């Protein structure tokens, strides 16, 4: 397939960017950060996401969603990267919606998917436990207890976990990895908000003898690995799109600065050295965008079972976005590090997105192992 958006996807891109530029520009992030908002995310904006159809982009029409695909989710994700908008989109509309849509029981789907699609509920995936993303090393345990399970463990980097209405917890059982739908208000659940360096939200979740019924299991006992891996790859591809959005927007801000800033009586954009660096960055951004669109297209077609295209996209987008924000700060000079300019905010966001669901080294290793190295 051509590594470009279709006409309908381009219309979605324009609608999403227009909505976010009007309702959640970078000033929205600054306001939440500077006011020390206790949630760090706007529930009203999330409901607007529901009204616009963004929150339910991957959810079936029977549950109030738009029934679109990974490429469309990537379009929304890229727009969020451009505006740095704090939003439960990745955790709820992508990761949780994919798991519940694929493996949830009829009751779980009926209870949660319509509310996610309407922007009325936030559901967070709790999988990571250490400083780095290692979904193959889950120490959280769920032991059978009565007609259900008792869960013990600790999770970190849980996106918007402090405001979640439900948690999807990955835990090891005697039968294998299992996903559980857990009430964050249940006895034994402790949640601590962690404001990240980019002013977005995550949480630490501790589970101490948390009792859940058998109907809290998503899918089958021991059958959570396939559902989790599929959701994580979709999330990684969407993060690649976010990185592309953040990197490209930092580039656009920088090129505008090059056109207006004068030094030694000349516009600095006239200096050939800066022109060469900008041209190189432009080509890298286009390559990263193509890699992300390709990965999303392959996911939609079911042609990337090992997630190798996703690994390429996440690693490439991370490296390019890192280059973009570094060049942005350098070309702005000393003022690029001040809070008055937005480029520093993009640098912080890129650093967090690079770590989320695996950094470039993680995905490069994944590619190497898949090819026998």
Coordinates of C-alpha atoms in Angstrom, one line a residue:
X1 CA 0.0 0.0 0.0
X2 CA 1.1 3.6 -0.6
X3 CA 2.6 5.0 2.6
X4 CA 0.3 8.0 2.6
X5 CA -3.1 8.8 4.1
X6 CA -6.3 8.2 2.1
X7 CA -8.7 11.1 1.4
X8 CA -10.9 10.1 4.4
X9 CA -7.9 9.8 6.7
X10 CA -6.6 13.2 5.6
X11 CA -10.0 14.7 6.5
X12 CA -9.8 13.1 9.9
X13 CA -6.3 14.5 10.3
X14 CA -7.6 18.0 9.5
X15 CA -10.5 17.7 11.8
X16 CA -8.4 16.4 14.7
X17 CA -5.7 19.0 14.3
X18 CA -8.4 21.8 14.0
X19 CA -10.2 20.5 17.2
X20 CA -7.0 20.3 19.2
X21 CA -5.6 23.6 18.0
X22 CA -8.8 25.3 19.2
X23 CA -9.5 23.4 22.3
X24 CA -6.2 22.0 23.6
X25 CA -3.2 23.9 22.3
X26 CA 0.1 23.9 24.2
X27 CA -1.4 26.6 26.4
X28 CA -3.8 23.9 27.7
X29 CA -0.8 21.8 28.9
X30 CA 0.8 24.9 30.5
X31 CA -2.4 25.8 32.3
X32 CA -2.8 22.3 33.8
X33 CA 0.9 22.3 34.8
X34 CA 1.1 25.8 36.2
X35 CA -2.1 25.5 38.2
X36 CA -1.0 22.2 39.6
X37 CA -4.2 20.7 38.6
X38 CA -4.8 17.6 40.8
X39 CA -5.8 15.4 37.9
X40 CA -3.4 16.8 35.3
X41 CA -6.0 15.9 32.6
X42 CA -9.3 17.5 31.7
X43 CA -12.4 15.3 32.0
X44 CA -14.4 17.9 30.0
X45 CA -11.9 17.6 27.1
X46 CA -12.1 13.8 27.3
X47 CA -15.9 14.0 27.0
X48 CA -15.4 16.3 23.9
X49 CA -13.2 13.6 22.5
X50 CA -16.1 11.3 22.9
X51 CA -18.5 13.7 21.1
X52 CA -16.0 14.1 18.2
X53 CA -15.7 10.3 17.9
X54 CA -12.0 10.2 18.8
X55 CA -12.4 8.3 22.0
X56 CA -14.2 5.5 20.3
X57 CA -12.2 5.4 17.1
X58 CA -11.3 1.7 17.6
X59 CA -14.6 0.6 19.2
X60 CA -17.3 -1.2 17.3
X61 CA -20.4 0.7 16.3
X62 CA -22.6 -1.5 18.5
X63 CA -20.8 -0.1 21.5
X64 CA -21.0 3.5 20.4
X65 CA -17.7 3.7 18.6
X66 CA -16.5 4.7 15.1
X67 CA -15.3 1.2 14.2
X68 CA -12.2 2.7 12.4
X69 CA -8.7 1.2 12.4
X70 CA -5.1 1.5 13.5
X71 CA -4.2 4.1 10.9
X72 CA -7.0 6.4 12.0
X73 CA -5.9 5.9 15.6
X74 CA -2.4 6.9 14.5
X75 CA -3.8 10.0 12.9
X76 CA -5.3 11.2 16.2
X77 CA -2.1 10.2 18.0
X78 CA 0.1 12.3 15.7
X79 CA -2.2 15.3 16.3
X80 CA -1.9 14.8 20.1
X81 CA 1.9 14.8 19.6
X82 CA 1.8 18.1 17.8
X83 CA -0.1 19.9 20.6
X84 CA 1.4 18.0 23.6
X85 CA -2.2 17.5 24.9
X86 CA -2.5 15.5 28.1
X87 CA -5.2 13.0 27.2
X88 CA -6.3 9.4 28.2
X89 CA -6.4 8.6 24.5
X90 CA -3.5 6.2 24.4
X91 CA -4.3 4.4 27.6
X92 CA -8.1 4.2 27.2
X93 CA -9.0 4.6 23.5
X94 CA -6.1 2.5 22.2
X95 CA -4.7 0.0 24.8
X96 CA -7.7 -0.7 26.9
X97 CA -10.2 -0.5 24.1
X98 CA -8.2 -3.0 22.0
X99 CA -7.9 -5.5 24.9
X100 CA -11.6 -5.2 25.9
X101 CA -12.8 -5.2 22.3
X102 CA -10.7 -8.3 21.4
X103 CA -11.0 -10.4 24.6
X104 CA -13.6 -8.8 26.9
X105 CA -16.7 -10.7 27.9
X106 CA -20.1 -9.5 26.6
X107 CA -20.7 -7.9 30.1
X108 CA -17.3 -6.2 30.2
X109 CA -17.8 -4.8 26.7
X110 CA -21.3 -3.6 27.4
X111 CA -20.1 -2.0 30.7
X112 CA -16.9 -0.2 29.5
X113 CA -16.7 0.2 25.8
X114 CA -19.7 2.6 25.4
X115 CA -18.4 4.7 28.3
X116 CA -14.9 4.9 26.8
X117 CA -16.3 5.8 23.4
X118 CA -18.4 8.6 25.0
X119 CA -15.4 9.9 26.9
X120 CA -17.1 9.2 30.2
X121 CA -14.6 6.6 31.5
X122 CA -10.9 6.2 31.7
X123 CA -9.4 2.7 31.8
X124 CA -5.7 2.2 32.3
X125 CA -3.4 -0.7 31.5
X126 CA -1.1 -1.7 34.3
X127 CA 1.8 -3.8 32.9
X128 CA 5.2 -2.4 33.6
X129 CA 6.9 -3.0 36.9
X130 CA 10.6 -1.9 36.6
X131 CA 12.5 1.1 35.4
X132 CA 12.4 -0.2 31.8
X133 CA 9.6 -1.7 29.7
X134 CA 9.8 -5.5 30.1
X135 CA 6.3 -7.1 29.5
X136 CA 7.9 -10.5 29.4
X137 CA 8.9 -10.2 33.1
X138 CA 5.7 -9.9 35.1
X139 CA 6.2 -10.5 38.8
X140 CA 2.7 -9.6 39.9
X141 CA 1.0 -12.8 41.0
X142 CA -2.7 -13.8 41.0
X143 CA -3.5 -16.8 43.2
X144 CA -6.8 -18.6 43.1
X145 CA -9.0 -17.7 46.1
X146 CA -12.5 -18.9 46.5
X147 CA -14.4 -18.3 43.3
X148 CA -11.9 -15.7 42.1
X149 CA -8.3 -14.6 42.6
X150 CA -6.1 -12.7 45.1
X151 CA -3.6 -10.3 43.4
X152 CA -0.3 -9.1 44.8
X153 CA 2.2 -6.9 43.1
X154 CA 3.3 -3.4 42.0
X155 CA 3.0 -1.6 38.7
X156 CA 4.6 1.6 37.5
X157 CA 4.2 4.0 34.6
X158 CA 0.4 3.4 34.6
X159 CA -0.9 6.0 32.2
X160 CA -3.5 8.2 34.0
X161 CA -3.8 5.5 36.6
X162 CA -4.6 8.1 39.3
X163 CA -7.9 9.1 37.6
X164 CA -8.8 5.7 36.2
X165 CA -12.3 4.3 36.6
X166 CA -10.9 0.8 36.0
X167 CA -7.5 -0.9 35.7
X168 CA -6.5 -3.7 33.4
X169 CA -3.8 -5.6 35.4
X170 CA -1.4 -8.1 33.9
X171 CA -0.6 -10.8 36.4
X172 CA 1.1 -14.2 36.4
X173 CA -1.0 -17.2 37.3
X174 CA -0.3 -20.9 37.5
X175 CA -1.8 -21.2 34.0
X176 CA 0.2 -18.3 32.6
X177 CA -0.2 -14.5 32.0
X178 CA -3.8 -13.3 32.7
X179 CA -5.5 -9.9 32.4
X180 CA -7.8 -8.8 35.2
X181 CA -10.3 -5.9 35.3
X182 CA -9.7 -4.3 38.7
X183 CA -11.7 -1.6 40.5
X184 CA -9.1 1.0 41.6
X185 CA -11.2 1.7 44.7
X186 CA -11.1 -2.0 45.8
X187 CA -9.6 -2.9 49.2
X188 CA -5.8 -3.4 48.9
X189 CA -5.3 -1.1 45.9
X190 CA -3.0 1.9 46.5
X191 CA -2.4 4.5 43.8
X192 CA 0.2 7.3 43.8
X193 CA 0.2 9.9 41.0
X194 CA 3.6 10.5 39.4
X195 CA 3.9 13.7 37.4
X196 CA 6.4 13.0 34.7
X197 CA 9.0 15.4 33.4
X198 CA 6.8 16.4 30.4
X199 CA 3.9 17.3 32.8
X200 CA 1.8 14.3 31.6
X201 CA 0.4 11.7 34.0
X202 CA 1.3 8.3 35.2
X203 CA 0.8 6.4 38.4
X204 CA 2.3 3.8 40.7
X205 CA -0.2 1.1 41.6
X206 CA 0.3 -1.3 44.4
X207 CA -1.9 -4.4 44.8
X208 CA -1.9 -6.0 48.3
X209 CA -4.2 -9.0 48.6
X210 CA -6.7 -7.6 46.2
X211 CA -9.6 -9.9 45.8
X212 CA -11.4 -10.1 42.4
X213 CA -14.1 -12.4 41.2
X214 CA -13.7 -14.9 38.3
X215 CA -15.7 -12.6 36.0
X216 CA -12.9 -10.0 36.4
X217 CA -10.7 -12.1 34.1
X218 CA -10.5 -10.7 30.6
X219 CA -10.5 -13.5 28.1
X220 CA -9.3 -16.8 29.6
X221 CA -7.1 -17.6 32.5
X222 CA -3.5 -18.0 31.2
X223 CA -4.5 -16.6 27.8
X224 CA -3.6 -13.0 28.3
X225 CA -0.3 -12.9 26.4
X226 CA -1.7 -12.7 22.9
X227 CA -4.2 -10.0 23.8
X228 CA -1.5 -8.0 25.7
X229 CA 1.1 -8.3 22.9
X230 CA -1.5 -7.2 20.3
X231 CA -2.5 -4.1 22.3
X232 CA 1.1 -3.2 23.1
X233 CA 2.1 -3.3 19.4
X234 CA -0.9 -1.1 18.5
X235 CA 0.1 1.3 21.3
X236 CA 3.7 1.4 20.2
X237 CA 2.7 2.2 16.6
X238 CA 0.5 5.0 17.9
X239 CA 3.4 6.3 20.1
X240 CA 5.5 6.3 16.9
X241 CA 2.9 8.5 15.4
X242 CA 2.9 10.8 18.5
X243 CA 6.7 11.0 18.2
X244 CA 6.4 12.0 14.6
X245 CA 3.8 14.7 15.5
X246 CA 6.0 16.1 18.2
X247 CA 9.2 16.0 16.1
X248 CA 7.6 17.5 13.1
X249 CA 5.9 20.3 15.1
X250 CA 9.2 21.1 16.8
X251 CA 10.7 21.2 13.3
X252 CA 8.0 23.6 12.0
X253 CA 8.5 25.9 15.0
X254 CA 12.2 25.9 14.3
X255 CA 11.9 26.7 10.6
X256 CA 9.6 29.6 11.4
X257 CA 12.2 30.9 13.9
X258 CA 14.9 30.6 11.2
X259 CA 12.8 32.8 8.9
X260 CA 12.4 35.5 11.5
X261 CA 15.5 35.6 13.7
X262 CA 18.3 37.8 12.6
X263 CA 22.0 37.5 13.5
X264 CA 24.9 39.5 12.1
X265 CA 22.4 41.5 10.1
X266 CA 21.0 38.4 8.3
X267 CA 18.2 36.0 8.8
X268 CA 19.8 32.9 10.4
X269 CA 17.8 30.8 7.9
X270 CA 20.1 32.1 5.2
X271 CA 23.1 30.4 6.8
X272 CA 23.9 27.4 4.6
X273 CA 25.0 25.2 7.6
X274 CA 21.6 25.6 9.2
X275 CA 19.9 24.9 5.8
X276 CA 21.7 21.6 5.5
X277 CA 20.7 20.6 9.0
X278 CA 17.1 21.5 8.4
X279 CA 17.1 19.6 5.0
X280 CA 18.5 16.5 6.7
X281 CA 16.0 16.6 9.5
X282 CA 13.1 17.0 7.0
X283 CA 14.1 13.8 5.1
X284 CA 14.4 11.9 8.4
X285 CA 11.0 13.1 9.6
X286 CA 9.4 11.9 6.3
X287 CA 11.1 8.5 6.7
X288 CA 9.9 8.1 10.2
X289 CA 6.3 9.1 9.2
X290 CA 6.4 6.5 6.4
X291 CA 7.6 3.8 8.9
X292 CA 4.8 4.6 11.3
X293 CA 2.1 4.6 8.6
X294 CA 3.5 1.3 7.2
X295 CA 3.4 -0.3 10.7
X296 CA -0.2 0.9 11.3
X297 CA -1.3 -0.4 7.9
X298 CA 0.3 -3.8 8.5
X299 CA -1.4 -4.0 11.9
X300 CA -4.7 -3.2 10.2
X301 CA -4.1 -5.9 7.6
X302 CA -2.9 -8.5 10.2
X303 CA 0.4 -8.8 8.4
X304 CA 2.8 -8.1 11.3
X305 CA 2.3 -10.9 13.7
X306 CA 5.8 -10.5 15.3
X307 CA 5.5 -6.7 15.5
X308 CA 8.6 -6.2 13.5
X309 CA 7.3 -3.3 11.4
X310 CA 6.1 -1.8 14.7
X311 CA 9.6 -2.2 16.2
X312 CA 11.1 -0.4 13.2
X313 CA 8.6 2.4 13.5
X314 CA 9.0 2.9 17.2
X315 CA 12.8 2.9 17.1
X316 CA 13.0 5.1 14.0
X317 CA 10.4 7.6 15.2
X318 CA 12.1 7.8 18.6
X319 CA 15.6 8.5 17.1
X320 CA 14.2 11.1 14.6
X321 CA 12.1 12.9 17.2
X322 CA 15.1 13.1 19.5
X323 CA 17.2 14.6 16.7
X324 CA 14.3 17.0 15.9
X325 CA 14.0 18.4 19.4
X326 CA 17.8 18.6 19.9
X327 CA 18.2 20.6 16.7
X328 CA 15.2 22.8 17.7
X329 CA 16.9 23.7 21.0
X330 CA 20.3 24.3 19.3
X331 CA 18.9 26.4 16.5
X332 CA 17.0 28.5 18.9
X333 CA 20.2 29.1 20.9
X334 CA 20.2 29.8 24.6
X335 CA 16.5 30.9 24.6
X336 CA 15.5 27.4 23.5
X337 CA 16.1 26.1 27.0
X338 CA 13.8 28.7 28.6
X339 CA 10.2 27.9 29.5
X340 CA 9.1 30.9 27.4
X341 CA 9.7 28.9 24.2
X342 CA 7.8 25.7 23.5
X343 CA 10.7 23.7 22.1
X344 CA 11.8 22.7 25.6
X345 CA 8.4 21.2 26.2
X346 CA 8.7 19.1 23.0
X347 CA 12.1 17.8 24.2
X348 CA 10.6 16.6 27.5
X349 CA 7.6 15.0 25.8
X350 CA 9.9 13.1 23.3
X351 CA 12.0 11.8 26.1
X352 CA 9.0 10.3 27.9
X353 CA 7.4 8.9 24.7
X354 CA 10.8 7.3 23.8
X355 CA 10.7 5.3 27.1
X356 CA 7.0 4.4 26.9
X357 CA 6.4 0.8 25.8
X358 CA 10.0 0.4 25.0
X359 CA 12.8 2.7 23.9
X360 CA 14.8 2.4 20.6
X361 CA 17.3 0.0 22.2
X362 CA 14.5 -2.3 23.3
X363 CA 13.0 -2.5 19.8
X364 CA 16.4 -2.8 18.1
X365 CA 17.1 -5.8 20.3
X366 CA 13.6 -7.2 19.5
X367 CA 14.4 -7.0 15.8
X368 CA 17.8 -8.6 16.2
X369 CA 16.4 -11.5 18.2
X370 CA 13.7 -12.1 15.7
X371 CA 16.4 -12.4 13.0
X372 CA 18.5 -14.8 15.0
X373 CA 21.1 -12.5 16.4

